[in-house]
CSV table of C-alpha atoms in Angstrom, one decimal:
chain,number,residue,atom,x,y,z
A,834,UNK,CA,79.3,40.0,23.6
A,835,UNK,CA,77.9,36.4,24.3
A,836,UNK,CA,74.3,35.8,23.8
A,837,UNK,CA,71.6,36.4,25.9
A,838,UNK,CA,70.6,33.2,27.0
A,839,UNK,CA,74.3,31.7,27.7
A,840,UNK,CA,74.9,35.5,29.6
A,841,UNK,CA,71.9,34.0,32.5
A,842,UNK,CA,73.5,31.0,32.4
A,843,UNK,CA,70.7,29.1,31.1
A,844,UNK,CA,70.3,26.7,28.6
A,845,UNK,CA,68.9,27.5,24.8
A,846,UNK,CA,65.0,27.1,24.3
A,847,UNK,CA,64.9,24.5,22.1
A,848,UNK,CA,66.8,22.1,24.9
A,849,UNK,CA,64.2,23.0,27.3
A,850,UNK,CA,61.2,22.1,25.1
A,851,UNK,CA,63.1,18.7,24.4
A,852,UNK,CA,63.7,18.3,28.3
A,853,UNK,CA,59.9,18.6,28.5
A,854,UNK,CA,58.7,15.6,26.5
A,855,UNK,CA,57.3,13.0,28.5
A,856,UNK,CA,58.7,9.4,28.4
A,857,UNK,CA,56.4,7.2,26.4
A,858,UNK,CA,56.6,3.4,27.6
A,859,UNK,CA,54.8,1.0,25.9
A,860,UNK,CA,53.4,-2.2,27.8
A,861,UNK,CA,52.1,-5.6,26.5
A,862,UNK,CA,48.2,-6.3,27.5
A,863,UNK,CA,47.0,-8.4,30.1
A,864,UNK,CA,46.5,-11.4,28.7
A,865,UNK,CA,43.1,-12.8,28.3
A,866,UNK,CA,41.3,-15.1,30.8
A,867,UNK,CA,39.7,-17.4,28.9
A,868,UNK,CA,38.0,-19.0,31.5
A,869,UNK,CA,35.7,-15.6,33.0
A,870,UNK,CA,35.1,-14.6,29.4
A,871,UNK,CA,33.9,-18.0,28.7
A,872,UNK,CA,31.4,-17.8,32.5
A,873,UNK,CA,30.8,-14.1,31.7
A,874,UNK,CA,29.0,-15.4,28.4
A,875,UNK,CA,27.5,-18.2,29.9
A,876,UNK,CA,25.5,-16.0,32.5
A,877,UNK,CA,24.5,-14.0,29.8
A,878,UNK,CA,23.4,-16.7,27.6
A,879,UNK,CA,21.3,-18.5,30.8
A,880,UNK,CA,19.8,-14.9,31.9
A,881,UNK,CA,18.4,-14.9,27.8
A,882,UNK,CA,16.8,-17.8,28.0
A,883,UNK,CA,15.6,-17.8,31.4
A,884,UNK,CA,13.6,-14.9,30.3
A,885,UNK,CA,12.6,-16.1,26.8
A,886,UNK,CA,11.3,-19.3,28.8
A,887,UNK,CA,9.5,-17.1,31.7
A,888,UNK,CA,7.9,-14.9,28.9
A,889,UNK,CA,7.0,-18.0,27.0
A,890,UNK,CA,5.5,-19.8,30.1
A,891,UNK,CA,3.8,-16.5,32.2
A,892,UNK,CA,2.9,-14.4,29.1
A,893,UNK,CA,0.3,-16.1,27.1
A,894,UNK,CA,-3.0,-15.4,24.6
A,895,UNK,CA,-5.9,-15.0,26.7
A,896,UNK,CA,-7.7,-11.9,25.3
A,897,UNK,CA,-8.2,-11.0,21.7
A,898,UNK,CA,-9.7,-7.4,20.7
A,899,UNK,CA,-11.1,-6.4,17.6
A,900,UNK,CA,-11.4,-3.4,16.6
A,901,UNK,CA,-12.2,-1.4,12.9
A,902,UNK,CA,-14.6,-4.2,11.2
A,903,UNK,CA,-18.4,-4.1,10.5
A,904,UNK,CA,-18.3,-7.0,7.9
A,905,UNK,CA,-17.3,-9.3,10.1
A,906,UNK,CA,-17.0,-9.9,14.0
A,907,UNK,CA,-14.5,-10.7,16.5
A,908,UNK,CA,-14.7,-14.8,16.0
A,909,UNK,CA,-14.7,-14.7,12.3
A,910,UNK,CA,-11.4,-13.2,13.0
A,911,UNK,CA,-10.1,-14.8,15.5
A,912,UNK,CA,-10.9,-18.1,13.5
A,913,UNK,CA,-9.0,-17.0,10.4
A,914,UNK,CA,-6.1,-15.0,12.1
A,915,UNK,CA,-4.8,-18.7,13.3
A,916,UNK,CA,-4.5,-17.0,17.2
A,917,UNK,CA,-5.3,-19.3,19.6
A,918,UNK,CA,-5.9,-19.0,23.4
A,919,UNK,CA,-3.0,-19.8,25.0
A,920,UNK,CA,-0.4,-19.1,22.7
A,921,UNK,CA,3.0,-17.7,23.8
A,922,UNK,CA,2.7,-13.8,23.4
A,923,UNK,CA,6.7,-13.8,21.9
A,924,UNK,CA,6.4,-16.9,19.8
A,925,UNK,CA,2.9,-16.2,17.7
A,926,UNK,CA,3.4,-14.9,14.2
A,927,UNK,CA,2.1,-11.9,14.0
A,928,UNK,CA,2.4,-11.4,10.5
A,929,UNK,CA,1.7,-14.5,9.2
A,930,UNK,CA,-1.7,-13.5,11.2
A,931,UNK,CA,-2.1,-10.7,9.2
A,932,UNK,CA,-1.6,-12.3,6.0
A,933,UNK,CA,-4.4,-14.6,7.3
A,934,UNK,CA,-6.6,-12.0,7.4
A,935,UNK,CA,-6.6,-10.0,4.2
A,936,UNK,CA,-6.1,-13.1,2.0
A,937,UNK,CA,-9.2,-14.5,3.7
A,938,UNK,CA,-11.6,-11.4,4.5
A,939,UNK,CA,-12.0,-9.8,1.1
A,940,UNK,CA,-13.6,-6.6,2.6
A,941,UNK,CA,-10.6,-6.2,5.3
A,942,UNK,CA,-7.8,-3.4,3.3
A,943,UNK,CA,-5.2,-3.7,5.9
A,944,UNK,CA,-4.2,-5.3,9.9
A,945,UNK,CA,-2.1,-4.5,12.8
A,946,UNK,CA,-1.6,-6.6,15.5
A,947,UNK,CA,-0.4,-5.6,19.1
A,948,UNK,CA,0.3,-6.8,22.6
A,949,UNK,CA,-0.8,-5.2,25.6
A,950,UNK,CA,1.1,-7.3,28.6
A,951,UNK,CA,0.5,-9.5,30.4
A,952,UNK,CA,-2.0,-11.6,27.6
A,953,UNK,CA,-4.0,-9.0,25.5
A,954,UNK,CA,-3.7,-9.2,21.6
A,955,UNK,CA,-5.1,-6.4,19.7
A,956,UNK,CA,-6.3,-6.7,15.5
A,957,UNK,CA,-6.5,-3.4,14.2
A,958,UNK,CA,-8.7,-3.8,11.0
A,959,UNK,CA,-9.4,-1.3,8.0
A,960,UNK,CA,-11.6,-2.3,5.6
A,961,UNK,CA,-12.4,-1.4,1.8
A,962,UNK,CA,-14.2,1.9,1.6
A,963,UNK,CA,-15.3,2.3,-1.6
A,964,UNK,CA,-16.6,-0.7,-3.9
A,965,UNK,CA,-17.0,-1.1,-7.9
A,966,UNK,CA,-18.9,-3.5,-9.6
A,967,UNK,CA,-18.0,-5.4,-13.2
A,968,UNK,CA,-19.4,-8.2,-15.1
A,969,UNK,CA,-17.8,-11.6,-15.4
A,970,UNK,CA,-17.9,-13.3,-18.7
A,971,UNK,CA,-21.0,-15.5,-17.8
A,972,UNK,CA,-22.8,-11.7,-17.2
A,973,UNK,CA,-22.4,-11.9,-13.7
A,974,UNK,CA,-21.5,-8.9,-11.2
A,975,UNK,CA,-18.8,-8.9,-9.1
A,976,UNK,CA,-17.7,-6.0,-6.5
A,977,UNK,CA,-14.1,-5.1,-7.1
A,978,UNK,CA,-11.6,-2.6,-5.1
A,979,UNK,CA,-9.8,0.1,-6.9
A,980,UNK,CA,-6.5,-2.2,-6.9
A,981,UNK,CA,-8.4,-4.9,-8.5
A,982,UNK,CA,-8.9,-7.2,-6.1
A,983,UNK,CA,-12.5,-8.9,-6.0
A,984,UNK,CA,-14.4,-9.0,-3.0
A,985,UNK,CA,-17.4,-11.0,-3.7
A,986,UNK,CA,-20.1,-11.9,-6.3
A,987,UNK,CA,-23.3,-9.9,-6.5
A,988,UNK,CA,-26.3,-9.4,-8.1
A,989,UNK,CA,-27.7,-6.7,-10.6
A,990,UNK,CA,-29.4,-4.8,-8.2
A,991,UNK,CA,-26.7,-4.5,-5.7
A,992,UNK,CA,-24.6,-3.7,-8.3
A,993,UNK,CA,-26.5,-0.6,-9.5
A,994,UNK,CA,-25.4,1.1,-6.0
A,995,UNK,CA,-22.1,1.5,-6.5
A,996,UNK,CA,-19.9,2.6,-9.4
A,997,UNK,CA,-20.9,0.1,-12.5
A,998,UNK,CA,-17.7,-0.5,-15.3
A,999,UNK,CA,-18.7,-0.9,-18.6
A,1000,UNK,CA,-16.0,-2.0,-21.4
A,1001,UNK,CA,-14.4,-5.0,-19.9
A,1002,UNK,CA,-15.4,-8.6,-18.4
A,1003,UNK,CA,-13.5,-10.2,-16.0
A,1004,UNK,CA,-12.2,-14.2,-16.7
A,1005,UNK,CA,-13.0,-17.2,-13.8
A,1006,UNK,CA,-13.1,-14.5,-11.1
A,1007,UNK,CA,-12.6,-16.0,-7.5
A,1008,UNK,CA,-13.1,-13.5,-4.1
A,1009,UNK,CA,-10.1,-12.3,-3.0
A,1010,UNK,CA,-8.0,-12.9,-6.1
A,1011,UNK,CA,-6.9,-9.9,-8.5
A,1012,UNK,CA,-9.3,-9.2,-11.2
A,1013,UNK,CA,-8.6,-10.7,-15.0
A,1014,UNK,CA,-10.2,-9.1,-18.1
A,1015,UNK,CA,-11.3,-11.2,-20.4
A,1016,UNK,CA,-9.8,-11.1,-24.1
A,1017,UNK,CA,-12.1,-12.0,-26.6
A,1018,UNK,CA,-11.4,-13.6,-29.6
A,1019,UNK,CA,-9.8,-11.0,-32.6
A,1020,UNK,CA,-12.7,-9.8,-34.8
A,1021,UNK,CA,-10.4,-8.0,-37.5
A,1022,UNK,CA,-8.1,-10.4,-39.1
A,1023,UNK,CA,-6.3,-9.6,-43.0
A,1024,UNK,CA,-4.5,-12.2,-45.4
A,1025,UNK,CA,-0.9,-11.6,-46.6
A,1026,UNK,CA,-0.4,-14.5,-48.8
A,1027,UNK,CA,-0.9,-17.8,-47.6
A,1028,UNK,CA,-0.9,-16.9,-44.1
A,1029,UNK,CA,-3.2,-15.5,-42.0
A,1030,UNK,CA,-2.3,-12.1,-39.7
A,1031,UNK,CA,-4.4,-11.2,-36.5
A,1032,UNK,CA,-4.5,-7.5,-35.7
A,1033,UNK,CA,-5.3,-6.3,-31.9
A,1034,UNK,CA,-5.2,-2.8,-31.4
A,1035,UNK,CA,-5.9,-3.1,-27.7
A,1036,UNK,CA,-6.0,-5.8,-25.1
A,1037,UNK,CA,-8.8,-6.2,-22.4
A,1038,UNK,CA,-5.9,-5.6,-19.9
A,1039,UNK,CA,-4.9,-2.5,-21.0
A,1040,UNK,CA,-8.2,-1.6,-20.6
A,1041,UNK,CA,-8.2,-2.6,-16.8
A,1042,UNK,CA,-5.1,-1.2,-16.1
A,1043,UNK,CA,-6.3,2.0,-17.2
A,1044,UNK,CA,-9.6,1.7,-15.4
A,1045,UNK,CA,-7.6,1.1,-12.0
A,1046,UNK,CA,-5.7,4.1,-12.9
A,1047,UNK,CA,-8.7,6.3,-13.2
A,1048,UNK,CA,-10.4,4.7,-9.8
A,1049,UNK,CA,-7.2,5.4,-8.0
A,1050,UNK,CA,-7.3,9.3,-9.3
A,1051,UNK,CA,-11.1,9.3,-8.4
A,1052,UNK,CA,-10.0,8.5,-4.8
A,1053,UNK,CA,-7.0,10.2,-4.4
A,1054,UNK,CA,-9.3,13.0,-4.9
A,1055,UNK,CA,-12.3,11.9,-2.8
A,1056,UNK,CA,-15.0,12.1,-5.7
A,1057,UNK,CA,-16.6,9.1,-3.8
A,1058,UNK,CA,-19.9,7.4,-4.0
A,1059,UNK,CA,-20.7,9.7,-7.2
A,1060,UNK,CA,-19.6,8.6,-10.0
A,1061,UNK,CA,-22.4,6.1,-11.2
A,1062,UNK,CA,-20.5,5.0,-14.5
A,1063,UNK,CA,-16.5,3.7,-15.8
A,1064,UNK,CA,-16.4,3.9,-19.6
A,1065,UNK,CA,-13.1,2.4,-20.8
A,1066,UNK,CA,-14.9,0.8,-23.9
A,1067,UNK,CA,-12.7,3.2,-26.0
A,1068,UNK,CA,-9.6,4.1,-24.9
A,1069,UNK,CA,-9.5,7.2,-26.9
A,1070,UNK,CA,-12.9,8.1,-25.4
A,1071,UNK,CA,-12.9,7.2,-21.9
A,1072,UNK,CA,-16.1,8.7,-20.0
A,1073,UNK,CA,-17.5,8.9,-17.1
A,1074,UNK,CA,-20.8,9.4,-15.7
A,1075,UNK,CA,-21.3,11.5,-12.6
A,1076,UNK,CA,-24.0,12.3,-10.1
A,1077,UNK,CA,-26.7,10.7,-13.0
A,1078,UNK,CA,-26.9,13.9,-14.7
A,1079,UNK,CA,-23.3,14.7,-16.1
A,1080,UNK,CA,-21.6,12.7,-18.6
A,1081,UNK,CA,-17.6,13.3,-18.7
A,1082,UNK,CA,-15.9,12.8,-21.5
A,1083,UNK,CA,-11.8,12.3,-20.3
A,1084,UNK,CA,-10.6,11.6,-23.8
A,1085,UNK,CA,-7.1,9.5,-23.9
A,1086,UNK,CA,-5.4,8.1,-20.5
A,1087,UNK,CA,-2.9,10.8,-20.7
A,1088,UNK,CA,-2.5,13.5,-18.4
A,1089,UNK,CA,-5.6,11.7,-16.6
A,1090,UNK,CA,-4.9,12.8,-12.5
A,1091,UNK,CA,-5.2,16.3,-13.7
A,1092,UNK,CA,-8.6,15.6,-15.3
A,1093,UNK,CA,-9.6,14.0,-12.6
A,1094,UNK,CA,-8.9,17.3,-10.2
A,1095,UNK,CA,-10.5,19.3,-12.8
A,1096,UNK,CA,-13.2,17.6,-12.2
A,1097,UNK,CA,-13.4,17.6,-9.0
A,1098,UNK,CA,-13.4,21.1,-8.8
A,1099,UNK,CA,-15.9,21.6,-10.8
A,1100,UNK,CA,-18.5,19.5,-8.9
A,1101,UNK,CA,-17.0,21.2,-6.1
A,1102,UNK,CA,-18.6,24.8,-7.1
A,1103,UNK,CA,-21.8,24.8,-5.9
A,1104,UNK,CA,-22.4,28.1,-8.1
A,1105,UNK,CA,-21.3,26.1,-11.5
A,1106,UNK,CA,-24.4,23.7,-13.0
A,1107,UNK,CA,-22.7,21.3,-14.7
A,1108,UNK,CA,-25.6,19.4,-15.6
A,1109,UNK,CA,-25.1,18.2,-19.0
A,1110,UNK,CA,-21.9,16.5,-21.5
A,1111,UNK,CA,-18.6,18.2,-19.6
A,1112,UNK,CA,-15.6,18.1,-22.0
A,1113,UNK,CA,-12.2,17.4,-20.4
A,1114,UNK,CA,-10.4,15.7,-23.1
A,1115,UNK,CA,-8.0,18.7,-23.2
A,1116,UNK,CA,-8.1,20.6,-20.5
A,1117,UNK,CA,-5.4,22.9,-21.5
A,1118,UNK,CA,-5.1,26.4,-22.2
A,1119,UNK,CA,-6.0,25.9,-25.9
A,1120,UNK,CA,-9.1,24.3,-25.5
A,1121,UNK,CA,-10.4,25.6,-21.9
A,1122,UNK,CA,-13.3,23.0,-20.0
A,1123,UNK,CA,-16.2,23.1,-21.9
A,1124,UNK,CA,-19.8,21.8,-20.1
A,1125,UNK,CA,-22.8,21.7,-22.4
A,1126,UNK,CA,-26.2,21.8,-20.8
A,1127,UNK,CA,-28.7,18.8,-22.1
């Protein structure tokens, strides 16, 4: 018996899925004319700067706004930004503007600078919320943001109204530079033969680095404007002294942001007097927050 397929007279399967395969023909690329690509880039190239040169010409400084400052007003910023009147709205530095600003303005935290078309430029300034004051090494008080940077010499008085630090002085202070405690000469000293050994425990600077650390915390976690007193005399007994009626004893710098949220919380409880010495050296579950009435 033959096979199906030759019985119908028709070719096997596989030959028909063969027959079935396209023809693939494979042709060589236009070649390239140089000469269009070559005009196609140059129209490109004259439409770019024909607008760079219209923007540059039509699109010019002749408004500034100022908005976000109350230490300063609009020309004092205008003056120290560099803008001019006049200058090409795609060509001014706008950063170098901001830079300006903050390394000029002591009391200005941070700048933005837009354009509103066709000649509007618009400076965005936030300025330094909160303010500490510290004594330089000539007793003189100076008022200091919680990154360190001075802002400007004061007087006693002025000083009093704001959060005072005790334990460090600061070292040819200038406004607008970062603030430098003062090391004072080694008063413990020991002789180990013929020479003579200087011992410091701990540096002035480690001292401000930890006050900035405990600032930062007490803003993190809004206890502003009542805190009356830093303490980092001791860095083993680091204190604070809140609302003039609680003194808060922090201990070491360890562990210190979750002091400073205990603390806030307990200010926070209107039903808790914490009037009085409050102990958060080790706030723990061995020793629990202690507060001990005057």
């Amino acid at each position: 018996m033959k096979p199906r397929n030759q019985r119908n007279g028709n070719k096997p399967r596989h030959a028909q899925n063969h027959s079935a395969i396209p023809e693939v023909v494979y042709t060589q690329p236009d070649p390239v004319n140089r000469k269009k690509l070559v005009l196609r880039l140059t129209t490109v190239c004259v439409v770019v700067l024909a607008l760079f040169v219209g923007f540059s010409i039509f699109f010019r400084v002749d408004t500034v706004e100022v908005s976000g400052t109350n230490m300063y007003n609009e020309s004092t910023i205008l003056e120290v930004s560099g803008i001019e009147m006049g200058d090409s709205l795609l060509t001014f530095g706008k950063a170098k503007a901001c830079a300006q600003i903050i390394e000029k303005l002591p009391y200005v935290e941070n700048v933005r600078i837009g354009i509103k078309l066709p000649g509007t430029v618009r400076i965005y300034i936030e300025e330094v919320d909160v303010i500490y004051s510290v004594q330089d090494t000539s007793d003189n008080w100076w008022f200091m943001t919680a990154e360190g940077r001075l802002v400007e010499p004061t007087n006693r008085s002025e000083a009093a109204k704001h959060t005072m630090v005790k334990g460090i002085q600061l070292v040819s202070p200038k406004k607008g530079q970062q603030a430098v405690a003062a090391e004072p000469e080694p008063d413990e000293t020991y002789v180990a033969g013929d020479e003579e050994h200087t011992i410091v425990t701990v540096t002035n600077g480690e001292r401000l680095q930890t006050l900035l650390e405990i600032l930062l915390d007490l803003e993190q976690n809004e206890i502003l404007g009542e805190v009356d007193e830093v303490d980092v005399s001791d860095l083993g007994d680091l204190r604070l002294k809140y609302d003039s009626k609680t003194t808060v004893l922090l201990g070491d710098p360890s562990r210190m942001d979750e002091k400073i949220q205990l603390l806030k919380a307990i200010v926070s409880d209107k039903d808790v007097d914490h009037t009085g010495t409050v102990d958060l050296t080790d706030p723990g579950k061995d020793k629990p927050v202690t507060i001990t009435p005057t």
